Amino acid sequence: MDASRSKPIEPPNLLASPRERADAVRNRARIVDAAQRLFAEEGVAGVTMEQVARAAGVGKGTVFHRFGDRAGLAMALLDHGERELQDAVLHGPPPLGPGAPDRERLLAFVDALAHFTLKNAELLMAAESRGGGGRYATGAYAAWHQHVTSLLDGTPPHVDRGLLAHQLLAALSPDLLVHLSRSGVGARQLRRSLGELVTRLVAR
């Protein structure tokens, strides 16, 4: 086996934010808290940027300047959960964290990402509505893709692992999981089926 394929490469910290002024940090926190509350009460699609600004006690222009649109707000609300998942992947106990075989780590990661996606499906779909690639252009997706690619070491040498990683992550797209859930597929059944898909992709 090619040595470059033998050792998983951990995803870099692609979720880090630049340092901000104290007042900007406070405003951001107020806006995010207000959006989280309103989204929980009204649903993401039922909340306007003006409502968020009023609830946060800031000007509408501040919200638009800081987040751009509702998709940007949704991405900000997803940030904390994505950071927690990334920390578990980089530093947590196995099998999600380092120390387990590739197959076990990939099974654990796909299950964890499925849980995160089901829990945050509405926010994820709102984030993906942004032009220019939406969620696929974010650091989080790049990190998940690199991590999955590194764990697909059991695939034959001729297989394009990067493309296969994209296709596996596509099976975890929020709109698909929501459609399946609304069609009567339970979360346990869904996660079990995803695990079966992983076992067929990665050698024991």
PDB file of N, CA and C in Angstrom, residues 53 58-67:
ATOM      1  N   ALA A  53     -32.961  41.714  14.693  1.00  0.00           N
ATOM      2  CA  ALA A  53     -32.359  42.979  15.133  1.00  0.00           C
ATOM      3  C   ALA A  53     -33.115  43.560  16.313  1.00  0.00           C
ATOM      4  N   VAL A  58     -30.258  45.749  18.486  1.00  0.00           N
ATOM      5  CA  VAL A  58     -29.248  46.382  17.643  1.00  0.00           C
ATOM      6  C   VAL A  58     -29.928  46.867  16.363  1.00  0.00           C
ATOM      7  N   GLY A  59     -29.239  47.670  15.588  1.00  0.00           N
ATOM      8  CA  GLY A  59     -29.782  48.140  14.329  1.00  0.00           C
ATOM      9  C   GLY A  59     -29.820  47.041  13.289  1.00  0.00           C
ATOM     10  N   LYS A  60     -30.787  47.148  12.380  1.00  0.00           N
ATOM     11  CA  LYS A  60     -30.905  46.147  11.319  1.00  0.00           C
ATOM     12  C   LYS A  60     -29.625  46.072  10.490  1.00  0.00           C
ATOM     13  N   GLY A  61     -29.011  47.241  10.262  1.00  0.00           N
ATOM     14  CA  GLY A  61     -27.775  47.267   9.494  1.00  0.00           C
ATOM     15  C   GLY A  61     -26.654  46.477  10.142  1.00  0.00           C
ATOM     16  N   THR A  62     -26.635  46.464  11.486  1.00  0.00           N
ATOM     17  CA  THR A  62     -25.608  45.703  12.202  1.00  0.00           C
ATOM     18  C   THR A  62     -25.748  44.212  11.923  1.00  0.00           C
ATOM     19  N   VAL A  63     -26.984  43.738  11.910  1.00  0.00           N
ATOM     20  CA  VAL A  63     -27.219  42.313  11.656  1.00  0.00           C
ATOM     21  C   VAL A  63     -26.811  41.960  10.235  1.00  0.00           C
ATOM     22  N   PHE A  64     -27.240  42.787   9.268  1.00  0.00           N
ATOM     23  CA  PHE A  64     -26.893  42.508   7.874  1.00  0.00           C
ATOM     24  C   PHE A  64     -25.388  42.599   7.642  1.00  0.00           C
ATOM     25  N   HIS A  65     -24.747  43.588   8.265  1.00  0.00           N
ATOM     26  CA  HIS A  65     -23.299  43.756   8.094  1.00  0.00           C
ATOM     27  C   HIS A  65     -22.550  42.567   8.696  1.00  0.00           C
ATOM     28  N   ARG A  66     -23.027  42.079   9.838  1.00  0.00           N
ATOM     29  CA  ARG A  66     -22.313  41.005  10.557  1.00  0.00           C
ATOM     30  C   ARG A  66     -22.543  39.634   9.937  1.00  0.00           C
ATOM     31  N   PHE A  67     -23.763  39.373   9.443  1.00  0.00           N
ATOM     32  CA  PHE A  67     -24.100  38.022   8.995  1.00  0.00           C
ATOM     33  C   PHE A  67     -24.540  37.943   7.533  1.00  0.00           C
TER      34      PHE A  67
END
